[in-house]
Amino acid sequence: MPDRTVIIAIVNQKWAHPSSVFDLFLEGFRVGLGTKTLLNHLIIFTMDGSAFQYCRSVHRHCLNLATYRINYATWKPFENLHHLKLGWRKIELLGEVLELGYNVLFTDADVMWFRNPFPHFHSGAEIITASDPCADNQQSKTNRADGGFFYLKSNAITVEFFKYWKTKRVLHPNSSDQLIFETIKDDMIGKMLGLRIIYLDTDYFGSFCQSNKDMSKLCTMHAKCYDSIDRKVHHLKDILDVWRNSTLPSSGEKKQGLKIANSAASS
């Protein structure tokens, strides 16, 4: 983008094939409000050759990550060891992009985009993140970050923070990147750097973990509550249909769409 912002997602072959989570992810951009042009700035990093080949067939900007010590093609998202290593590889990648001088909006591929999220981002923060499970106060230190959707401003503060984040892994080799983040975000290093974190309003950045979402407000919806890829696909298809209905001109169809959204979120 003109301000050197890139959008990044990571997929493997289980997530990137015909009728996959990845297909629904891209479709969300195409039918969302003000999101289609953002595809020009979306870079997909793939974890294996199969995902890379499929990505190249459906999207312009695909890069295949080196996989020196992990067979990402067989990675199972909720097996602890592989999930742990993938999380730290993601942090290494994002740190490298920040050092190159690019701002980053990272998004999991099971996040459905309905509206351009950038107007909701606070310009004064280094890290802007969705919250887990829910943020009543967008600046409260008690909030927990959702590692599936966050924005990073490239500056000396975030570059140094990411370096510090990675060094903490040496002391806690069996801890996830997310757990380490929660322990260091407000410690002495974070305070010395002046790190500023803003948590996004869950009325606009929601998940299937929460019910009664208002489709007239939502920018994104995250399918993080479902471990099974099949369940993710099922519910993402449903919410995409709801979105299409809710944006039709008929008020009756719009109300029906909102009703289905509430049902899908609570199931």
PDB file of C-alpha atoms in Angstrom:
ATOM      1  CA  MET A   1       0.000   0.000   0.000  1.00  0.00           C
ATOM      2  CA  PRO A   2       1.188   3.626  -0.266  1.00  0.00           C
ATOM      3  CA  ASP A   3       2.101   3.561   3.449  1.00  0.00           C
ATOM      4  CA  ARG A   4       4.072   0.292   3.001  1.00  0.00           C
ATOM      5  CA  THR A   5       1.421  -1.913   4.583  1.00  0.00           C
ATOM      6  CA  VAL A   6       1.011  -5.538   3.512  1.00  0.00           C
ATOM      7  CA  ILE A   7      -1.633  -8.082   4.486  1.00  0.00           C
ATOM      8  CA  ILE A   8      -0.227 -11.530   5.270  1.00  0.00           C
ATOM      9  CA  ALA A   9      -1.817 -14.953   5.724  1.00  0.00           C
ATOM     10  CA  ILE A  10      -0.261 -18.415   6.007  1.00  0.00           C
ATOM     11  CA  VAL A  11      -1.769 -21.668   4.665  1.00  0.00           C
ATOM     12  CA  ASN A  12      -0.799 -25.277   4.077  1.00  0.00           C
ATOM     13  CA  GLN A  13      -2.267 -27.949   1.790  1.00  0.00           C
ATOM     14  CA  LYS A  14      -5.040 -28.825   4.250  1.00  0.00           C
ATOM     15  CA  TRP A  15      -6.259 -25.236   4.089  1.00  0.00           C
ATOM     16  CA  ALA A  16      -5.566 -24.475   0.401  1.00  0.00           C
ATOM     17  CA  HIS A  17      -7.305 -26.660  -2.189  1.00  0.00           C
ATOM     18  CA  PRO A  18     -10.584 -26.491  -4.127  1.00  0.00           C
ATOM     19  CA  SER A  19     -13.579 -25.759  -1.831  1.00  0.00           C
ATOM     20  CA  SER A  20     -11.260 -25.065   1.083  1.00  0.00           C
ATOM     21  CA  VAL A  21     -11.016 -22.520   3.893  1.00  0.00           C
ATOM     22  CA  PHE A  22      -8.666 -20.564   1.632  1.00  0.00           C
ATOM     23  CA  ASP A  23     -11.248 -20.362  -1.164  1.00  0.00           C
ATOM     24  CA  LEU A  24     -13.812 -18.930   1.257  1.00  0.00           C
ATOM     25  CA  PHE A  25     -11.212 -16.512   2.602  1.00  0.00           C
ATOM     26  CA  LEU A  26     -10.566 -15.088  -0.867  1.00  0.00           C
ATOM     27  CA  GLU A  27     -14.280 -15.009  -1.693  1.00  0.00           C
ATOM     28  CA  GLY A  28     -14.898 -12.903   1.404  1.00  0.00           C
ATOM     29  CA  PHE A  29     -12.533 -10.269   0.035  1.00  0.00           C
ATOM     30  CA  ARG A  30     -14.296 -10.318  -3.327  1.00  0.00           C
ATOM     31  CA  VAL A  31     -17.802  -9.749  -1.958  1.00  0.00           C
ATOM     32  CA  GLY A  32     -16.988  -7.585   1.077  1.00  0.00           C
ATOM     33  CA  LEU A  33     -17.505  -3.829   1.193  1.00  0.00           C
ATOM     34  CA  GLY A  34     -14.291  -2.053   0.234  1.00  0.00           C
ATOM     35  CA  THR A  35     -12.240  -5.248   0.481  1.00  0.00           C
ATOM     36  CA  LYS A  36     -11.785  -6.420  -3.115  1.00  0.00           C
ATOM     37  CA  THR A  37      -8.968  -3.977  -3.839  1.00  0.00           C
ATOM     38  CA  LEU A  38      -7.174  -5.201  -0.700  1.00  0.00           C
ATOM     39  CA  LEU A  39      -6.430  -8.445  -2.573  1.00  0.00           C
ATOM     40  CA  ASN A  40      -3.758  -6.432  -4.395  1.00  0.00           C
ATOM     41  CA  HIS A  41      -1.924  -6.110  -1.078  1.00  0.00           C
ATOM     42  CA  LEU A  42      -2.513  -9.644   0.257  1.00  0.00           C
ATOM     43  CA  ILE A  43       0.524 -11.938   0.365  1.00  0.00           C
ATOM     44  CA  ILE A  44      -0.083 -15.632   1.017  1.00  0.00           C
ATOM     45  CA  PHE A  45       2.823 -17.565   2.510  1.00  0.00           C
ATOM     46  CA  THR A  46       2.452 -21.297   1.887  1.00  0.00           C
ATOM     47  CA  MET A  47       3.951 -24.066   3.988  1.00  0.00           C
ATOM     48  CA  ASP A  48       4.343 -26.692   1.266  1.00  0.00           C
ATOM     49  CA  GLY A  49       4.552 -27.129  -2.504  1.00  0.00           C
ATOM     50  CA  SER A  50       0.971 -28.300  -2.943  1.00  0.00           C
ATOM     51  CA  ALA A  51      -0.449 -25.229  -1.208  1.00  0.00           C
ATOM     52  CA  PHE A  52       1.903 -23.007  -3.190  1.00  0.00           C
ATOM     53  CA  GLN A  53       0.776 -24.420  -6.523  1.00  0.00           C
ATOM     54  CA  TYR A  54      -2.879 -24.039  -5.616  1.00  0.00           C
ATOM     55  CA  CYS A  55      -2.333 -20.525  -4.306  1.00  0.00           C
ATOM     56  CA  ARG A  56      -0.672 -19.525  -7.577  1.00  0.00           C
ATOM     57  CA  SER A  57      -3.740 -20.754  -9.474  1.00  0.00           C
ATOM     58  CA  VAL A  58      -6.191 -18.522  -7.565  1.00  0.00           C
ATOM     59  CA  HIS A  59      -4.190 -15.544  -6.252  1.00  0.00           C
ATOM     60  CA  ARG A  60      -1.484 -13.216  -7.545  1.00  0.00           C
ATOM     61  CA  HIS A  61       0.856 -12.931  -4.584  1.00  0.00           C
ATOM     62  CA  CYS A  62       2.071 -16.272  -3.192  1.00  0.00           C
ATOM     63  CA  LEU A  63       5.415 -17.109  -1.586  1.00  0.00           C
ATOM     64  CA  ASN A  64       6.541 -20.523  -0.402  1.00  0.00           C
ATOM     65  CA  LEU A  65       8.262 -20.592   2.992  1.00  0.00           C
ATOM     66  CA  ALA A  66      11.415 -22.634   3.459  1.00  0.00           C
ATOM     67  CA  THR A  67      10.623 -25.715   5.558  1.00  0.00           C
ATOM     68  CA  TYR A  68      13.960 -26.868   6.831  1.00  0.00           C
ATOM     69  CA  ARG A  69      13.006 -28.771   9.968  1.00  0.00           C
ATOM     70  CA  ILE A  70       9.225 -29.111   9.891  1.00  0.00           C
ATOM     71  CA  ASN A  71       7.061 -31.029   7.448  1.00  0.00           C
ATOM     72  CA  TYR A  72       4.317 -28.416   7.206  1.00  0.00           C
ATOM     73  CA  ALA A  73       2.477 -30.457   4.576  1.00  0.00           C
ATOM     74  CA  THR A  74       1.426 -32.881   7.304  1.00  0.00           C
ATOM     75  CA  TRP A  75       1.000 -30.226   9.978  1.00  0.00           C
ATOM     76  CA  LYS A  76      -2.098 -30.755  12.075  1.00  0.00           C
ATOM     77  CA  PRO A  77      -3.316 -27.416  13.447  1.00  0.00           C
ATOM     78  CA  PHE A  78      -4.180 -28.626  16.925  1.00  0.00           C
ATOM     79  CA  GLU A  79      -1.314 -31.013  17.624  1.00  0.00           C
ATOM     80  CA  ASN A  80       0.730 -29.119  20.174  1.00  0.00           C
ATOM     81  CA  LEU A  81       4.267 -29.643  18.820  1.00  0.00           C
ATOM     82  CA  HIS A  82       3.541 -28.664  15.227  1.00  0.00           C
ATOM     83  CA  HIS A  83       1.247 -25.841  16.256  1.00  0.00           C
ATOM     84  CA  LEU A  84       3.950 -24.515  18.590  1.00  0.00           C
ATOM     85  CA  LYS A  85       6.623 -24.546  15.879  1.00  0.00           C
ATOM     86  CA  LEU A  86       4.357 -22.955  13.305  1.00  0.00           C
ATOM     87  CA  GLY A  87       3.468 -20.157  15.721  1.00  0.00           C
ATOM     88  CA  TRP A  88       7.118 -19.310  16.295  1.00  0.00           C
ATOM     89  CA  ARG A  89       7.887 -19.527  12.570  1.00  0.00           C
ATOM     90  CA  LYS A  90       5.104 -16.981  12.048  1.00  0.00           C
ATOM     91  CA  ILE A  91       6.721 -14.636  14.597  1.00  0.00           C
ATOM     92  CA  GLU A  92      10.104 -14.987  12.858  1.00  0.00           C
ATOM     93  CA  LEU A  93       8.515 -14.199   9.502  1.00  0.00           C
ATOM     94  CA  LEU A  94       6.635 -11.143  10.759  1.00  0.00           C
ATOM     95  CA  GLY A  95       9.750  -9.858  12.504  1.00  0.00           C
ATOM     96  CA  GLU A  96      11.662 -10.101   9.225  1.00  0.00           C
ATOM     97  CA  VAL A  97       8.938  -8.191   7.368  1.00  0.00           C
ATOM     98  CA  LEU A  98       8.921  -5.456  10.029  1.00  0.00           C
ATOM     99  CA  GLU A  99      12.694  -5.115   9.733  1.00  0.00           C
ATOM    100  CA  LEU A 100      12.254  -4.550   5.990  1.00  0.00           C
ATOM    101  CA  GLY A 101      10.159  -1.498   6.843  1.00  0.00           C
ATOM    102  CA  TYR A 102       6.676  -2.864   6.074  1.00  0.00           C
ATOM    103  CA  ASN A 103       3.659  -2.505   8.315  1.00  0.00           C
ATOM    104  CA  VAL A 104       1.808  -5.818   8.602  1.00  0.00           C
ATOM    105  CA  LEU A 105      -1.817  -6.805   8.978  1.00  0.00           C
ATOM    106  CA  PHE A 106      -1.703 -10.517   9.790  1.00  0.00           C
ATOM    107  CA  THR A 107      -4.873 -12.534   9.348  1.00  0.00           C
ATOM    108  CA  ASP A 108      -5.607 -16.222   9.748  1.00  0.00           C
ATOM    109  CA  ALA A 109      -7.222 -17.725   6.664  1.00  0.00           C
ATOM    110  CA  ASP A 110     -10.300 -18.696   8.689  1.00  0.00           C
ATOM    111  CA  VAL A 111     -11.136 -15.013   9.213  1.00  0.00           C
ATOM    112  CA  MET A 112     -13.975 -13.834   6.961  1.00  0.00           C
ATOM    113  CA  TRP A 113     -13.576 -10.213   5.857  1.00  0.00           C
ATOM    114  CA  PHE A 114     -16.819  -8.255   5.327  1.00  0.00           C
ATOM    115  CA  ARG A 115     -15.557  -4.658   5.425  1.00  0.00           C
ATOM    116  CA  ASN A 116     -12.284  -2.776   5.139  1.00  0.00           C
ATOM    117  CA  PRO A 117     -10.879  -2.848   8.703  1.00  0.00           C
ATOM    118  CA  PHE A 118      -8.320  -0.067   8.353  1.00  0.00           C
ATOM    119  CA  PRO A 119     -10.666   2.837   9.260  1.00  0.00           C
ATOM    120  CA  HIS A 120     -10.989   1.249  12.731  1.00  0.00           C
ATOM    121  CA  PHE A 121      -7.238   1.189  13.410  1.00  0.00           C
ATOM    122  CA  HIS A 122      -5.789   3.649  15.917  1.00  0.00           C
ATOM    123  CA  SER A 123      -2.868   5.504  14.336  1.00  0.00           C
ATOM    124  CA  GLY A 124      -1.000   5.915  17.616  1.00  0.00           C
ATOM    125  CA  ALA A 125      -0.444   2.224  18.450  1.00  0.00           C
ATOM    126  CA  GLU A 126       2.353  -0.165  17.487  1.00  0.00           C
ATOM    127  CA  ILE A 127       0.109  -3.229  17.840  1.00  0.00           C
ATOM    128  CA  ILE A 128      -3.617  -3.298  17.073  1.00  0.00           C
ATOM    129  CA  THR A 129      -5.190  -6.670  17.725  1.00  0.00           C
ATOM    130  CA  ALA A 130      -8.466  -8.495  17.897  1.00  0.00           C
ATOM    131  CA  SER A 131      -9.172  -9.596  21.450  1.00  0.00           C
ATOM    132  CA  ASP A 132      -9.851 -12.965  22.974  1.00  0.00           C
ATOM    133  CA  PRO A 133     -12.500 -13.414  24.114  1.00  0.00           C
ATOM    134  CA  CYS A 134     -13.859  -9.903  24.424  1.00  0.00           C
ATOM    135  CA  ALA A 135     -12.569  -6.393  25.076  1.00  0.00           C
ATOM    136  CA  ASP A 136     -14.773  -4.031  27.046  1.00  0.00           C
ATOM    137  CA  ASN A 137     -11.957  -1.474  27.220  1.00  0.00           C
ATOM    138  CA  GLN A 138      -9.816  -1.229  24.107  1.00  0.00           C
ATOM    139  CA  GLN A 139      -6.721  -0.199  26.083  1.00  0.00           C
ATOM    140  CA  SER A 140      -7.125  -2.430  29.149  1.00  0.00           C
ATOM    141  CA  LYS A 141      -4.019  -4.444  30.059  1.00  0.00           C
ATOM    142  CA  THR A 142      -6.240  -7.339  31.133  1.00  0.00           C
ATOM    143  CA  ASN A 143      -7.314  -8.029  27.547  1.00  0.00           C
ATOM    144  CA  ARG A 144      -5.839 -11.033  25.766  1.00  0.00           C
ATOM    145  CA  ALA A 145      -4.728 -10.709  22.170  1.00  0.00           C
ATOM    146  CA  ASP A 146      -6.173 -12.892  19.429  1.00  0.00           C
ATOM    147  CA  GLY A 147      -3.178 -14.168  17.453  1.00  0.00           C
ATOM    148  CA  GLY A 148      -5.318 -14.653  14.355  1.00  0.00           C
ATOM    149  CA  PHE A 149      -5.872 -10.994  13.463  1.00  0.00           C
ATOM    150  CA  PHE A 150      -3.548  -8.113  14.305  1.00  0.00           C
ATOM    151  CA  TYR A 151      -1.809  -5.076  12.829  1.00  0.00           C
ATOM    152  CA  LEU A 152       1.855  -4.190  13.413  1.00  0.00           C
ATOM    153  CA  LYS A 153       3.410  -0.807  12.719  1.00  0.00           C
ATOM    154  CA  SER A 154       6.996  -1.038  11.496  1.00  0.00           C
ATOM    155  CA  ASN A 155       9.179   1.160  13.676  1.00  0.00           C
ATOM    156  CA  ALA A 156      12.090   0.815  16.093  1.00  0.00           C
ATOM    157  CA  ILE A 157       9.731  -0.154  18.931  1.00  0.00           C
ATOM    158  CA  THR A 158       8.071  -3.114  17.211  1.00  0.00           C
ATOM    159  CA  VAL A 159      11.351  -4.349  15.672  1.00  0.00           C
ATOM    160  CA  GLU A 160      13.024  -4.416  19.082  1.00  0.00           C
ATOM    161  CA  PHE A 161       9.955  -5.929  20.736  1.00  0.00           C
ATOM    162  CA  PHE A 162       9.891  -8.788  18.211  1.00  0.00           C
ATOM    163  CA  LYS A 163      13.583  -9.461  18.812  1.00  0.00           C
ATOM    164  CA  TYR A 164      12.928  -9.590  22.552  1.00  0.00           C
ATOM    165  CA  TRP A 165       9.872 -11.796  21.973  1.00  0.00           C
ATOM    166  CA  LYS A 166      11.972 -14.326  20.061  1.00  0.00           C
ATOM    167  CA  THR A 167      14.739 -14.389  22.682  1.00  0.00           C
ATOM    168  CA  LYS A 168      12.196 -15.279  25.371  1.00  0.00           C
ATOM    169  CA  ARG A 169      11.548 -18.527  23.513  1.00  0.00           C
ATOM    170  CA  VAL A 170      15.041 -19.692  24.553  1.00  0.00           C
ATOM    171  CA  LEU A 171      14.015 -19.416  28.196  1.00  0.00           C
ATOM    172  CA  HIS A 172      10.585 -20.971  27.591  1.00  0.00           C
ATOM    173  CA  PRO A 173      11.032 -23.476  24.722  1.00  0.00           C
ATOM    174  CA  ASN A 174       7.750 -25.292  25.377  1.00  0.00           C
ATOM    175  CA  SER A 175       5.584 -22.171  25.540  1.00  0.00           C
ATOM    176  CA  SER A 176       3.552 -20.830  22.633  1.00  0.00           C
ATOM    177  CA  ASP A 177       4.261 -17.479  21.027  1.00  0.00           C
ATOM    178  CA  GLN A 178       0.848 -16.318  22.259  1.00  0.00           C
ATOM    179  CA  LEU A 179       1.562 -17.224  25.880  1.00  0.00           C
ATOM    180  CA  ILE A 180       4.946 -15.495  25.789  1.00  0.00           C
ATOM    181  CA  PHE A 181       3.365 -12.388  24.289  1.00  0.00           C
ATOM    182  CA  GLU A 182       0.905 -12.150  27.154  1.00  0.00           C
ATOM    183  CA  THR A 183       3.713 -12.402  29.701  1.00  0.00           C
ATOM    184  CA  ILE A 184       5.995  -9.787  28.131  1.00  0.00           C
ATOM    185  CA  LYS A 185       3.623  -7.179  26.659  1.00  0.00           C
ATOM    186  CA  ASP A 186       3.623  -5.139  29.865  1.00  0.00           C
ATOM    187  CA  ASP A 187       6.979  -6.112  31.392  1.00  0.00           C
ATOM    188  CA  MET A 188       9.991  -3.846  31.789  1.00  0.00           C
ATOM    189  CA  ILE A 189      11.101  -4.128  28.166  1.00  0.00           C
ATOM    190  CA  GLY A 190       7.653  -3.235  26.866  1.00  0.00           C
ATOM    191  CA  LYS A 191       7.539  -0.214  29.195  1.00  0.00           C
ATOM    192  CA  MET A 192      11.042   0.909  28.257  1.00  0.00           C
ATOM    193  CA  LEU A 193      10.199   0.713  24.565  1.00  0.00           C
ATOM    194  CA  GLY A 194       6.917   2.535  25.058  1.00  0.00           C
ATOM    195  CA  LEU A 195       4.958  -0.224  23.319  1.00  0.00           C
ATOM    196  CA  ARG A 196       1.331   0.772  22.722  1.00  0.00           C
ATOM    197  CA  ILE A 197      -1.334  -1.905  22.222  1.00  0.00           C
ATOM    198  CA  ILE A 198      -4.932  -1.281  21.202  1.00  0.00           C
ATOM    199  CA  TYR A 199      -7.615  -4.008  21.290  1.00  0.00           C
ATOM    200  CA  LEU A 200     -10.267  -3.922  18.582  1.00  0.00           C
ATOM    201  CA  ASP A 201     -13.942  -3.591  19.432  1.00  0.00           C
ATOM    202  CA  THR A 202     -15.600  -7.020  19.254  1.00  0.00           C
ATOM    203  CA  ASP A 203     -18.734  -5.415  17.811  1.00  0.00           C
ATOM    204  CA  TYR A 204     -16.684  -4.937  14.643  1.00  0.00           C
ATOM    205  CA  PHE A 205     -14.127  -7.753  14.914  1.00  0.00           C
ATOM    206  CA  GLY A 206     -15.954 -10.830  16.146  1.00  0.00           C
ATOM    207  CA  SER A 207     -15.752 -14.591  16.210  1.00  0.00           C
ATOM    208  CA  PHE A 208     -18.061 -17.580  16.216  1.00  0.00           C
ATOM    209  CA  CYS A 209     -17.289 -17.875  19.936  1.00  0.00           C
ATOM    210  CA  GLN A 210     -19.673 -14.963  20.464  1.00  0.00           C
ATOM    211  CA  SER A 211     -23.347 -14.869  19.549  1.00  0.00           C
ATOM    212  CA  ASN A 212     -25.710 -12.154  18.342  1.00  0.00           C
ATOM    213  CA  LYS A 213     -23.384 -10.421  15.941  1.00  0.00           C
ATOM    214  CA  ASP A 214     -24.741  -7.441  14.009  1.00  0.00           C
ATOM    215  CA  MET A 215     -23.888  -7.908  10.334  1.00  0.00           C
ATOM    216  CA  SER A 216     -24.400  -4.186   9.736  1.00  0.00           C
ATOM    217  CA  LYS A 217     -21.261  -3.526  11.820  1.00  0.00           C
ATOM    218  CA  LEU A 218     -18.958  -6.502  11.401  1.00  0.00           C
ATOM    219  CA  CYS A 219     -15.658  -6.069   9.597  1.00  0.00           C
ATOM    220  CA  THR A 220     -14.362  -9.586  10.279  1.00  0.00           C
ATOM    221  CA  MET A 221     -15.573 -12.886  11.732  1.00  0.00           C
ATOM    222  CA  HIS A 222     -13.076 -15.488  12.975  1.00  0.00           C
ATOM    223  CA  ALA A 223     -13.872 -19.227  12.942  1.00  0.00           C
ATOM    224  CA  LYS A 224     -11.380 -19.863  15.738  1.00  0.00           C
ATOM    225  CA  CYS A 225     -13.815 -21.806  17.935  1.00  0.00           C
ATOM    226  CA  TYR A 226     -13.824 -24.823  15.615  1.00  0.00           C
ATOM    227  CA  ASP A 227     -10.932 -27.285  15.698  1.00  0.00           C
ATOM    228  CA  SER A 228     -12.148 -29.270  12.703  1.00  0.00           C
ATOM    229  CA  ILE A 229     -11.382 -27.850   9.270  1.00  0.00           C
ATOM    230  CA  ASP A 230     -14.662 -29.306   7.990  1.00  0.00           C
ATOM    231  CA  ARG A 231     -16.587 -27.391  10.661  1.00  0.00           C
ATOM    232  CA  LYS A 232     -14.729 -24.218   9.796  1.00  0.00           C
ATOM    233  CA  VAL A 233     -15.675 -24.610   6.134  1.00  0.00           C
ATOM    234  CA  HIS A 234     -19.302 -25.329   7.023  1.00  0.00           C
ATOM    235  CA  HIS A 235     -19.738 -22.294   9.255  1.00  0.00           C
ATOM    236  CA  LEU A 236     -17.746 -19.957   7.021  1.00  0.00           C
ATOM    237  CA  LYS A 237     -19.963 -20.949   4.082  1.00  0.00           C
ATOM    238  CA  ASP A 238     -23.027 -20.227   6.202  1.00  0.00           C
ATOM    239  CA  ILE A 239     -21.816 -16.804   7.311  1.00  0.00           C
ATOM    240  CA  LEU A 240     -20.833 -15.928   3.746  1.00  0.00           C
ATOM    241  CA  ASP A 241     -24.375 -16.743   2.607  1.00  0.00           C
ATOM    242  CA  VAL A 242     -25.714 -14.670   5.482  1.00  0.00           C
ATOM    243  CA  TRP A 243     -23.535 -11.764   4.384  1.00  0.00           C
ATOM    244  CA  ARG A 244     -24.789 -11.958   0.826  1.00  0.00           C
ATOM    245  CA  ASN A 245     -28.394 -11.927   2.079  1.00  0.00           C
ATOM    246  CA  SER A 246     -27.780  -9.117   4.546  1.00  0.00           C
ATOM    247  CA  THR A 247     -26.417  -6.831   1.834  1.00  0.00           C
ATOM    248  CA  LEU A 248     -29.427  -7.289  -0.446  1.00  0.00           C
ATOM    249  CA  PRO A 249     -31.710  -4.238  -0.737  1.00  0.00           C
ATOM    250  CA  SER A 250     -34.770  -5.968   0.713  1.00  0.00           C
ATOM    251  CA  SER A 251     -35.118  -5.224   4.441  1.00  0.00           C
ATOM    252  CA  GLY A 252     -36.905  -8.533   4.961  1.00  0.00           C
ATOM    253  CA  GLU A 253     -33.985 -10.440   3.491  1.00  0.00           C
ATOM    254  CA  LYS A 254     -31.586  -8.404   5.588  1.00  0.00           C
ATOM    255  CA  LYS A 255     -33.412  -9.251   8.812  1.00  0.00           C
ATOM    256  CA  GLN A 256     -33.429 -12.918   7.862  1.00  0.00           C
ATOM    257  CA  GLY A 257     -29.685 -12.750   7.300  1.00  0.00           C
ATOM    258  CA  LEU A 258     -29.103 -11.286  10.746  1.00  0.00           C
ATOM    259  CA  LYS A 259     -31.237 -13.995  12.325  1.00  0.00           C
ATOM    260  CA  ILE A 260     -29.193 -16.744  10.660  1.00  0.00           C
ATOM    261  CA  ALA A 261     -26.001 -15.032  11.761  1.00  0.00           C
ATOM    262  CA  ASN A 262     -27.056 -15.191  15.396  1.00  0.00           C
ATOM    263  CA  SER A 263     -27.972 -18.867  15.047  1.00  0.00           C
ATOM    264  CA  ALA A 264     -24.708 -19.759  13.337  1.00  0.00           C
ATOM    265  CA  ALA A 265     -22.622 -17.956  15.947  1.00  0.00           C
ATOM    266  CA  SER A 266     -24.219 -19.803  18.843  1.00  0.00           C
ATOM    267  CA  SER A 267     -24.122 -23.301  17.303  1.00  0.00           C
TER     268      SER A 267
END
